[in-house]
Tab-separated table of C-alpha atoms in Angstrom:
chain	number	residue	atom	x	y	z
K	1253	UNK	CA	-10.731	13.065	8.916
K	1254	UNK	CA	-12.888	16.139	9.026
K	1255	UNK	CA	-10.560	19.022	9.909
K	1256	UNK	CA	-7.208	20.365	8.726
K	1257	UNK	CA	-5.893	19.810	12.243
K	1258	UNK	CA	-6.731	16.100	12.065
K	1259	UNK	CA	-4.908	15.818	8.746
K	1260	UNK	CA	-1.823	17.560	10.113
K	1261	UNK	CA	-1.907	15.302	13.187
K	1262	UNK	CA	-2.215	12.245	10.934
K	1263	UNK	CA	0.826	13.390	8.969
K	1264	UNK	CA	2.829	13.774	12.150
K	1265	UNK	CA	1.744	10.412	13.564
K	1266	UNK	CA	2.300	8.532	10.319
K	1267	UNK	CA	5.346	10.601	9.329
K	1268	UNK	CA	3.905	11.288	5.871
K	1269	UNK	CA	2.916	14.308	3.788
K	1270	UNK	CA	-0.876	14.126	4.214
K	1271	UNK	CA	-0.827	17.520	5.922
K	1272	UNK	CA	0.157	19.060	2.598
K	1273	UNK	CA	-3.145	17.840	1.095
K	1274	UNK	CA	-5.327	20.144	3.231
K	1275	UNK	CA	-6.030	22.663	0.473
K	1276	UNK	CA	-7.115	19.978	-1.993
K	1277	UNK	CA	-9.443	18.490	0.624
K	1278	UNK	CA	-10.893	21.892	1.560
K	1279	UNK	CA	-11.549	22.584	-2.144
K	1280	UNK	CA	-13.417	19.267	-2.460
K	1281	UNK	CA	-10.994	17.537	-4.835
K	1282	UNK	CA	-9.752	14.960	-2.347
K	1283	UNK	CA	-10.814	12.968	0.716
K	1284	UNK	CA	-8.345	11.544	3.210
K	1285	UNK	CA	-9.141	8.612	5.502
K	1286	UNK	CA	-7.362	7.179	8.514
K	1287	UNK	CA	-7.242	3.399	8.051
K	1288	UNK	CA	-6.894	1.393	11.259
K	1289	UNK	CA	-7.666	-2.158	10.075
K	1290	UNK	CA	-6.295	-4.447	8.711
K	1291	UNK	CA	-3.183	-2.201	8.850
K	1292	UNK	CA	-2.592	1.344	10.083
K	1293	UNK	CA	-2.374	3.532	6.975
K	1294	UNK	CA	-3.601	6.733	5.331
K	1295	UNK	CA	-5.827	6.585	2.240
K	1296	UNK	CA	-6.491	9.411	-0.192
K	1297	UNK	CA	-9.326	9.448	-2.720
K	1298	UNK	CA	-9.081	12.024	-5.520
K	1299	UNK	CA	-11.475	13.389	-8.135
K	1300	UNK	CA	-9.933	12.885	-11.596
K	1301	UNK	CA	-11.522	13.091	-15.005
K	1302	UNK	CA	-15.041	13.169	-13.597
K	1303	UNK	CA	-14.747	10.248	-11.159
K	1304	UNK	CA	-13.509	9.458	-7.655
K	1305	UNK	CA	-10.579	7.049	-7.494
K	1306	UNK	CA	-8.185	5.721	-4.882
K	1307	UNK	CA	-4.835	7.495	-4.914
K	1308	UNK	CA	-2.400	6.649	-2.137
K	1309	UNK	CA	-2.763	4.027	0.582
K	1310	UNK	CA	0.427	4.235	2.601
K	1311	UNK	CA	1.657	3.071	5.995
K	1312	UNK	CA	3.959	5.162	8.204
K	1313	UNK	CA	6.870	6.851	6.426
K	1314	UNK	CA	5.025	6.453	3.089
K	1315	UNK	CA	5.629	2.696	3.027
K	1316	UNK	CA	3.353	0.901	0.566
K	1317	UNK	CA	0.567	-1.402	1.675
K	1318	UNK	CA	0.425	-4.952	0.297
K	1319	UNK	CA	-1.630	-5.007	-2.935
K	1320	UNK	CA	-4.125	-7.497	-1.489
K	1321	UNK	CA	-4.762	-5.264	1.521
K	1322	UNK	CA	-5.041	-2.239	-0.776
K	1323	UNK	CA	-7.723	-3.960	-2.872
K	1324	UNK	CA	-9.645	-4.975	0.240
K	1325	UNK	CA	-9.529	-1.512	1.867
K	1326	UNK	CA	-10.399	0.404	-1.298
K	1327	UNK	CA	-13.116	-2.104	-2.208
K	1328	UNK	CA	-14.684	-1.828	1.247
K	1329	UNK	CA	-14.670	1.981	1.091
K	1330	UNK	CA	-16.313	2.168	-2.320
K	1331	UNK	CA	-18.854	-0.524	-1.385
K	1332	UNK	CA	-19.790	1.430	1.748
K	1333	UNK	CA	-20.146	4.623	-0.307
K	1334	UNK	CA	-22.267	2.772	-2.887
K	1335	UNK	CA	-24.586	1.416	-0.196
K	1336	UNK	CA	-24.969	4.858	1.402
K	1337	UNK	CA	-25.820	6.373	-2.007
K	1338	UNK	CA	-28.430	3.679	-2.614
K	1339	UNK	CA	-30.044	4.353	0.747
K	1340	UNK	CA	-30.259	8.118	0.229
K	1341	UNK	CA	-31.664	7.706	-3.289
K	1342	UNK	CA	-34.572	5.469	-2.238
C-alpha cells in the first residue's frame, strides 16, 4: 500500500487496526502489505534494533495465519527484497 487512504481502506475491508499504523509508515518505521495469496491477509514489516523484521500477518478480524503460510509469505517477501537489492547494487 502506498497511501494512508489505502491503509485505512485495508483496515475497513479486513476489519483490523492497520489504519492506526499510518503515522509509523509515513515516518518510515513500518511497511504494510496487502497479501492476496495464498490467503487474504495484511502483513506489517517493522524496523527494530537496526533491522527489518516481520511483525503481524493477520487475516480479517485480526485472525492469525497458519504458521506454515506465514513462513512462506514472509520468506517470499524478503527473498524478493533481497533480489531487488542485488539487482540495484550491480
